[in-house]
Short mmCIF file of N, CA and C in Angstrom, two decimals:
data_model
loop_
_atom_site.label_atom_id
_atom_site.label_comp_id
_atom_site.label_asym_id
_atom_site.label_seq_id
_atom_site.Cartn_x
_atom_site.Cartn_y
_atom_site.Cartn_z
N MET A 289 226.99 48.03 184.80
CA MET A 289 226.26 47.41 183.72
C MET A 289 225.21 48.40 183.23
N THR A 290 225.07 48.50 181.92
CA THR A 290 224.10 49.39 181.32
C THR A 290 222.94 48.59 180.76
N LEU A 291 221.73 49.01 181.08
CA LEU A 291 220.55 48.35 180.53
C LEU A 291 220.15 49.05 179.24
N VAL A 292 219.89 48.26 178.22
CA VAL A 292 219.49 48.80 176.92
C VAL A 292 218.15 48.17 176.57
N LYS A 293 217.20 49.01 176.17
CA LYS A 293 215.88 48.50 175.79
C LYS A 293 216.03 47.60 174.57
N TRP A 294 215.37 46.46 174.61
CA TRP A 294 215.46 45.49 173.52
C TRP A 294 214.72 46.02 172.31
N ASN A 295 215.37 45.95 171.17
CA ASN A 295 214.77 46.36 169.90
C ASN A 295 214.91 45.17 168.97
N PRO A 296 213.79 44.51 168.60
CA PRO A 296 213.89 43.30 167.78
C PRO A 296 214.56 43.54 166.43
N ASN A 297 214.38 44.70 165.84
CA ASN A 297 215.01 44.99 164.55
C ASN A 297 216.52 45.09 164.69
N ARG A 298 216.96 45.77 165.73
CA ARG A 298 218.40 45.91 165.94
C ARG A 298 219.02 44.56 166.26
N SER A 299 218.34 43.74 167.07
CA SER A 299 218.87 42.43 167.42
C SER A 299 219.00 41.56 166.20
N LEU A 300 218.02 41.60 165.31
CA LEU A 300 218.08 40.80 164.10
C LEU A 300 219.23 41.26 163.22
N PHE A 301 219.41 42.56 163.11
CA PHE A 301 220.51 43.09 162.30
C PHE A 301 221.85 42.65 162.88
N ASN A 302 222.02 42.78 164.20
CA ASN A 302 223.29 42.39 164.83
C ASN A 302 223.53 40.90 164.70
N TRP A 303 222.46 40.10 164.78
CA TRP A 303 222.63 38.66 164.63
C TRP A 303 223.22 38.34 163.27
N GLY A 304 222.67 38.93 162.22
CA GLY A 304 223.19 38.68 160.87
C GLY A 304 224.62 39.14 160.72
N GLU A 305 224.94 40.30 161.29
CA GLU A 305 226.30 40.81 161.22
C GLU A 305 227.27 39.88 161.96
N ASP A 306 226.90 39.46 163.16
CA ASP A 306 227.76 38.55 163.94
C ASP A 306 227.91 37.20 163.24
N PHE A 307 226.81 36.71 162.64
CA PHE A 307 226.86 35.42 161.96
C PHE A 307 227.89 35.45 160.84
N PHE A 308 227.81 36.45 159.98
CA PHE A 308 228.74 36.50 158.85
C PHE A 308 230.17 36.76 159.31
N GLU A 309 230.34 37.57 160.35
CA GLU A 309 231.68 37.83 160.87
C GLU A 309 232.28 36.54 161.42
N ASP A 310 231.50 35.78 162.18
CA ASP A 310 232.01 34.52 162.72
C ASP A 310 232.24 33.48 161.62
N PHE A 311 231.34 33.45 160.64
CA PHE A 311 231.47 32.46 159.58
C PHE A 311 232.75 32.66 158.78
N PHE A 312 233.07 33.91 158.50
CA PHE A 312 234.25 34.18 157.69
C PHE A 312 235.52 34.35 158.51
N ASN A 313 235.40 34.33 159.83
CA ASN A 313 236.56 34.44 160.69
C ASN A 313 236.58 33.24 161.63
N ALA A 314 236.83 32.06 161.08
CA ALA A 314 236.76 30.81 161.83
C ALA A 314 237.76 30.77 162.98
N ASP A 315 238.95 31.36 162.79
CA ASP A 315 239.96 31.34 163.86
C ASP A 315 239.44 32.06 165.10
N ARG A 316 238.79 33.19 164.91
CA ARG A 316 238.25 33.94 166.04
C ARG A 316 237.14 33.14 166.72
N MET A 317 236.29 32.49 165.92
CA MET A 317 235.21 31.70 166.47
C MET A 317 235.76 30.54 167.29
N LEU A 318 236.76 29.83 166.78
CA LEU A 318 237.34 28.71 167.50
C LEU A 318 238.03 29.18 168.78
N ALA A 319 238.71 30.30 168.72
CA ALA A 319 239.39 30.81 169.91
C ALA A 319 238.38 31.15 170.99
N ARG A 320 237.24 31.75 170.62
CA ARG A 320 236.23 32.11 171.59
C ARG A 320 235.63 30.86 172.23
N ARG A 321 235.45 29.82 171.45
CA ARG A 321 234.88 28.58 171.96
C ARG A 321 235.83 27.89 172.95
N ARG A 322 237.11 28.09 172.80
CA ARG A 322 238.08 27.40 173.64
C ARG A 322 238.45 28.19 174.89
N GLU A 323 237.99 29.44 174.99
CA GLU A 323 238.40 30.30 176.09
C GLU A 323 238.04 29.73 177.46
N SER A 324 236.78 29.41 177.67
CA SER A 324 236.35 28.90 178.96
C SER A 324 235.06 28.12 178.78
N TRP A 325 234.75 27.35 179.79
CA TRP A 325 233.51 26.61 179.77
C TRP A 325 233.10 26.31 181.19
N TYR A 326 231.83 26.08 181.38
CA TYR A 326 231.29 25.79 182.69
C TYR A 326 230.42 24.55 182.61
N PRO A 327 230.78 23.51 183.33
CA PRO A 327 229.96 22.30 183.28
C PRO A 327 228.60 22.54 183.94
N ALA A 328 227.60 21.83 183.44
CA ALA A 328 226.26 21.92 184.01
C ALA A 328 226.24 21.25 185.39
N VAL A 329 225.51 21.85 186.32
CA VAL A 329 225.47 21.37 187.71
C VAL A 329 224.03 21.30 188.19
N ASP A 330 223.71 20.23 188.91
CA ASP A 330 222.43 20.10 189.61
C ASP A 330 222.75 19.98 191.10
N ILE A 331 222.01 20.70 191.94
CA ILE A 331 222.18 20.60 193.39
C ILE A 331 220.82 20.27 194.00
N GLU A 332 220.77 19.15 194.71
CA GLU A 332 219.54 18.71 195.38
C GLU A 332 219.75 18.76 196.88
N GLU A 333 218.70 19.15 197.60
CA GLU A 333 218.76 19.10 199.06
C GLU A 333 217.83 18.01 199.54
N HIS A 334 218.36 17.18 200.43
CA HIS A 334 217.59 16.13 201.09
C HIS A 334 217.58 16.44 202.58
N ASP A 335 216.82 15.67 203.35
CA ASP A 335 216.75 15.91 204.79
C ASP A 335 218.12 15.83 205.46
N ASP A 336 218.97 14.90 205.01
CA ASP A 336 220.24 14.67 205.69
C ASP A 336 221.48 15.03 204.87
N SER A 337 221.30 15.53 203.63
CA SER A 337 222.48 15.85 202.82
C SER A 337 222.12 16.72 201.62
N TYR A 338 223.17 17.22 200.99
CA TYR A 338 223.07 17.87 199.69
C TYR A 338 223.73 16.93 198.69
N GLN A 339 223.17 16.85 197.49
CA GLN A 339 223.74 16.03 196.42
C GLN A 339 224.05 16.96 195.26
N VAL A 340 225.32 17.02 194.87
CA VAL A 340 225.76 17.86 193.75
C VAL A 340 226.16 16.93 192.61
N SER A 341 225.59 17.15 191.43
CA SER A 341 225.92 16.36 190.24
C SER A 341 226.47 17.32 189.18
N VAL A 342 227.63 16.96 188.62
CA VAL A 342 228.30 17.82 187.65
C VAL A 342 228.59 17.02 186.39
N GLU A 343 228.15 17.51 185.24
CA GLU A 343 228.43 16.84 183.97
C GLU A 343 229.83 17.18 183.50
N LEU A 344 230.68 16.16 183.36
CA LEU A 344 232.06 16.36 182.94
C LEU A 344 232.43 15.35 181.86
N PRO A 345 231.77 15.40 180.69
CA PRO A 345 232.06 14.41 179.65
C PRO A 345 233.49 14.55 179.13
N GLY A 346 234.09 13.43 178.86
CA GLY A 346 235.44 13.43 178.30
C GLY A 346 236.53 13.66 179.32
N MET A 347 236.19 13.70 180.60
CA MET A 347 237.20 13.92 181.64
C MET A 347 237.35 12.66 182.48
N GLY A 348 238.50 12.55 183.12
CA GLY A 348 238.76 11.46 184.04
C GLY A 348 238.82 11.99 185.46
N LYS A 349 238.78 11.09 186.43
CA LYS A 349 238.76 11.54 187.83
C LYS A 349 240.04 12.27 188.22
N ASP A 350 241.14 12.00 187.53
CA ASP A 350 242.40 12.69 187.84
C ASP A 350 242.41 14.13 187.33
N ASP A 351 241.45 14.51 186.50
CA ASP A 351 241.37 15.86 185.96
C ASP A 351 240.53 16.79 186.84
N ILE A 352 240.00 16.26 187.96
CA ILE A 352 239.04 17.00 188.79
C ILE A 352 239.57 17.15 190.21
N GLN A 353 239.38 18.34 190.79
CA GLN A 353 239.74 18.58 192.18
C GLN A 353 238.49 19.13 192.90
N ILE A 354 238.28 18.65 194.13
CA ILE A 354 237.14 19.09 194.94
C ILE A 354 237.68 19.63 196.25
N ASN A 355 237.19 20.80 196.66
CA ASN A 355 237.63 21.41 197.90
C ASN A 355 236.41 21.96 198.64
N TYR A 356 236.37 21.73 199.96
CA TYR A 356 235.31 22.31 200.79
C TYR A 356 235.98 23.08 201.91
N SER A 357 235.73 24.39 201.96
CA SER A 357 236.35 25.21 202.98
C SER A 357 235.44 26.39 203.31
N ASN A 358 235.24 26.66 204.60
CA ASN A 358 234.44 27.79 205.07
C ASN A 358 233.06 27.86 204.42
N GLY A 359 232.41 26.72 204.27
CA GLY A 359 231.06 26.69 203.73
C GLY A 359 230.96 26.81 202.22
N VAL A 360 232.09 26.71 201.51
CA VAL A 360 232.08 26.84 200.06
C VAL A 360 232.65 25.56 199.44
N LEU A 361 231.85 24.95 198.55
CA LEU A 361 232.30 23.80 197.79
C LEU A 361 232.85 24.32 196.46
N THR A 362 234.09 23.96 196.15
CA THR A 362 234.71 24.40 194.90
C THR A 362 235.14 23.17 194.11
N ILE A 363 234.72 23.13 192.85
CA ILE A 363 235.08 22.04 191.95
C ILE A 363 235.86 22.67 190.80
N THR A 364 237.09 22.21 190.60
CA THR A 364 237.93 22.73 189.52
C THR A 364 238.42 21.56 188.69
N GLY A 365 238.84 21.87 187.50
CA GLY A 365 239.37 20.84 186.64
C GLY A 365 239.82 21.39 185.31
N GLU A 366 240.29 20.48 184.49
CA GLU A 366 240.72 20.87 183.16
C GLU A 366 240.37 19.77 182.17
N LYS A 367 239.68 20.16 181.13
CA LYS A 367 239.36 19.25 180.05
C LYS A 367 240.38 19.52 178.95
N LYS A 368 241.23 18.53 178.73
CA LYS A 368 242.33 18.71 177.78
C LYS A 368 241.85 18.48 176.36
N GLU A 369 242.32 19.33 175.48
CA GLU A 369 241.97 19.22 174.07
C GLU A 369 242.75 18.08 173.43
N GLU A 370 242.09 17.40 172.54
CA GLU A 370 242.76 16.34 171.81
C GLU A 370 243.85 16.95 170.93
N LYS A 371 244.80 16.13 170.53
CA LYS A 371 245.90 16.61 169.71
C LYS A 371 245.36 17.31 168.46
N GLU A 372 245.82 18.53 168.26
CA GLU A 372 245.35 19.32 167.12
C GLU A 372 246.10 18.89 165.86
N GLU A 373 245.34 18.66 164.82
CA GLU A 373 245.93 18.31 163.54
C GLU A 373 245.59 19.41 162.55
N LYS A 374 246.59 19.97 161.90
CA LYS A 374 246.40 21.10 160.99
C LYS A 374 245.60 20.73 159.74
N GLU A 375 245.60 19.44 159.37
CA GLU A 375 244.93 19.04 158.13
C GLU A 375 243.42 18.93 158.28
N ARG A 376 242.91 18.99 159.50
CA ARG A 376 241.47 18.84 159.70
C ARG A 376 240.74 20.06 159.14
N ASN A 377 239.55 19.80 158.59
CA ASN A 377 238.74 20.85 158.01
C ASN A 377 237.37 20.81 158.68
N TYR A 378 237.25 21.46 159.84
CA TYR A 378 236.01 21.44 160.60
C TYR A 378 234.92 22.24 159.91
N HIS A 379 233.72 21.71 159.93
CA HIS A 379 232.54 22.45 159.51
C HIS A 379 231.80 22.97 160.73
N CYS A 380 231.97 22.29 161.83
CA CYS A 380 231.36 22.68 163.09
C CYS A 380 232.28 22.23 164.22
N TYR A 381 232.54 23.10 165.18
CA TYR A 381 233.44 22.78 166.28
C TYR A 381 232.85 23.39 167.54
N GLU A 382 232.04 22.61 168.29
CA GLU A 382 231.34 23.13 169.45
C GLU A 382 231.88 22.65 170.79
N ARG A 383 232.71 21.63 170.80
CA ARG A 383 233.21 21.13 172.08
C ARG A 383 234.11 22.16 172.72
N ARG A 384 234.05 22.23 174.03
CA ARG A 384 234.85 23.20 174.77
C ARG A 384 235.94 22.49 175.55
N PHE A 385 237.06 23.17 175.69
CA PHE A 385 238.20 22.63 176.41
C PHE A 385 238.77 23.73 177.29
N GLY A 386 239.58 23.33 178.24
CA GLY A 386 240.25 24.29 179.10
C GLY A 386 239.90 24.08 180.56
N LYS A 387 240.33 25.02 181.37
CA LYS A 387 240.11 24.95 182.81
C LYS A 387 238.75 25.52 183.17
N PHE A 388 238.20 25.02 184.27
CA PHE A 388 236.95 25.55 184.79
C PHE A 388 237.03 25.57 186.30
N GLU A 389 236.19 26.37 186.90
CA GLU A 389 236.04 26.41 188.36
C GLU A 389 234.60 26.79 188.66
N ARG A 390 233.95 25.99 189.50
CA ARG A 390 232.60 26.27 189.96
C ARG A 390 232.62 26.25 191.49
N SER A 391 232.05 27.27 192.11
CA SER A 391 231.99 27.36 193.57
C SER A 391 230.55 27.58 194.01
N PHE A 392 230.19 26.93 195.12
CA PHE A 392 228.83 27.02 195.65
C PHE A 392 228.88 27.19 197.16
N ARG A 393 228.18 28.20 197.66
CA ARG A 393 228.10 28.40 199.11
C ARG A 393 227.00 27.50 199.65
N ILE A 394 227.34 26.70 200.65
CA ILE A 394 226.39 25.81 201.30
C ILE A 394 225.95 26.50 202.59
N HIS A 395 224.66 26.75 202.72
CA HIS A 395 224.16 27.56 203.84
C HIS A 395 223.78 26.72 205.06
N SER A 396 224.22 25.49 205.11
CA SER A 396 223.97 24.63 206.27
C SER A 396 225.31 24.09 206.75
N GLU A 397 225.33 23.70 208.01
CA GLU A 397 226.56 23.07 208.52
C GLU A 397 226.71 21.69 207.88
N ILE A 398 227.92 21.40 207.46
CA ILE A 398 228.24 20.14 206.77
C ILE A 398 229.29 19.40 207.61
N LYS A 399 229.26 18.07 207.51
CA LYS A 399 230.31 17.25 208.12
C LYS A 399 231.42 17.09 207.08
N PRO A 400 232.46 17.92 207.13
CA PRO A 400 233.50 17.88 206.09
C PRO A 400 234.21 16.54 205.98
N ASP A 401 234.38 15.83 207.10
CA ASP A 401 235.08 14.55 207.07
C ASP A 401 234.23 13.43 206.46
N LYS A 402 232.94 13.69 206.22
CA LYS A 402 232.04 12.68 205.66
C LYS A 402 231.66 12.96 204.19
N ILE A 403 232.24 14.01 203.60
CA ILE A 403 231.94 14.32 202.19
C ILE A 403 232.43 13.18 201.32
N ASP A 404 231.58 12.75 200.39
CA ASP A 404 231.92 11.62 199.53
C ASP A 404 231.73 12.04 198.07
N ALA A 405 232.64 11.58 197.21
CA ALA A 405 232.54 11.90 195.78
C ALA A 405 232.73 10.63 194.97
N SER A 406 231.96 10.51 193.90
CA SER A 406 232.12 9.40 192.97
C SER A 406 232.00 9.95 191.55
N PHE A 407 232.61 9.22 190.62
CA PHE A 407 232.64 9.66 189.22
C PHE A 407 232.31 8.48 188.34
N LYS A 408 231.20 8.60 187.58
CA LYS A 408 230.78 7.50 186.73
C LYS A 408 230.14 8.04 185.47
N ASP A 409 230.52 7.49 184.32
CA ASP A 409 229.94 7.84 183.02
C ASP A 409 229.96 9.35 182.76
N GLY A 410 231.04 10.02 183.14
CA GLY A 410 231.17 11.44 182.86
C GLY A 410 230.40 12.35 183.79
N VAL A 411 229.86 11.80 184.88
CA VAL A 411 229.11 12.62 185.84
C VAL A 411 229.74 12.47 187.21
N LEU A 412 230.10 13.61 187.81
CA LEU A 412 230.65 13.65 189.16
C LEU A 412 229.50 13.83 190.14
N HIS A 413 229.47 12.99 191.18
CA HIS A 413 228.46 13.09 192.24
C HIS A 413 229.18 13.38 193.55
N VAL A 414 228.79 14.47 194.20
CA VAL A 414 229.37 14.83 195.49
C VAL A 414 228.24 14.88 196.50
N GLU A 415 228.41 14.11 197.59
CA GLU A 415 227.41 14.11 198.66
C GLU A 415 227.99 14.84 199.86
N LEU A 416 227.23 15.82 200.33
CA LEU A 416 227.64 16.64 201.47
C LEU A 416 226.66 16.37 202.61
N PRO A 417 227.04 15.51 203.58
CA PRO A 417 226.12 15.21 204.70
C PRO A 417 225.95 16.41 205.62
N LYS A 418 224.72 16.67 206.02
CA LYS A 418 224.45 17.77 206.93
C LYS A 418 224.84 17.37 208.35
N ALA A 419 225.30 18.35 209.12
CA ALA A 419 225.57 18.12 210.53
C ALA A 419 224.23 18.03 211.26
N GLU A 420 224.23 17.42 212.43
CA GLU A 420 223.00 17.22 213.20
C GLU A 420 222.26 18.54 213.44
N THR A 421 222.99 19.61 213.67
CA THR A 421 222.35 20.91 213.95
C THR A 421 221.66 21.47 212.71
N ALA A 422 222.05 21.03 211.53
CA ALA A 422 221.47 21.55 210.30
C ALA A 422 220.27 20.75 209.80
N LYS A 423 220.07 19.56 210.35
CA LYS A 423 218.96 18.71 209.89
C LYS A 423 217.64 19.25 210.40
N PRO A 424 216.60 19.16 209.57
CA PRO A 424 215.28 19.61 210.03
C PRO A 424 214.77 18.73 211.17
N LYS A 425 214.10 19.35 212.13
CA LYS A 425 213.59 18.60 213.27
C LYS A 425 212.07 18.66 213.26
N GLN A 426 211.48 17.51 213.48
CA GLN A 426 210.02 17.40 213.56
C GLN A 426 209.62 17.75 214.98
N ILE A 427 208.69 18.69 215.12
CA ILE A 427 208.21 19.07 216.45
C ILE A 427 206.73 18.71 216.52
N GLU A 428 206.43 17.93 217.52
CA GLU A 428 205.05 17.49 217.70
C GLU A 428 204.24 18.59 218.35
N VAL A 429 203.07 18.84 217.80
CA VAL A 429 202.17 19.85 218.37
C VAL A 429 201.18 19.12 219.25
N LYS A 430 201.12 19.55 220.51
CA LYS A 430 200.20 18.94 221.47
C LYS A 430 198.90 19.72 221.49
N VAL A 431 197.81 18.99 221.49
CA VAL A 431 196.50 19.62 221.55
C VAL A 431 195.99 19.52 222.98
N LYS A 432 195.55 20.62 223.56
CA LYS A 432 195.08 20.63 224.93
C LYS A 432 193.61 20.97 224.98
#
């Protein structure tokens, strides 16, 4: 990767160039939008578990696969595009479709047989219970 010093004048010029290129080349813009997408994810840690929430609007539970192996949680799926109609004249087309894969390394021991997942209102919730050895332990300090 090459680092380039930011130049506000050059960035503004490139923005205008890219804008007009995308505006007049709608097919290229639509193709780029459909290439890939990554759902937004929140990961919370609690004393006894991790809670993973994934936004998957427009998807059903049959479109999602969850796998936990060797300390890595992997969520994959596919958001299918609605039937394309040639007569449509889009002015704006921002929704993304296609396959996605998100993987997260969990740095604590998990009880794999107790992992639970639920899907409601377009949000996937995965609960990963910590193993007893991974839970924080309270140690009492004795004063002498």
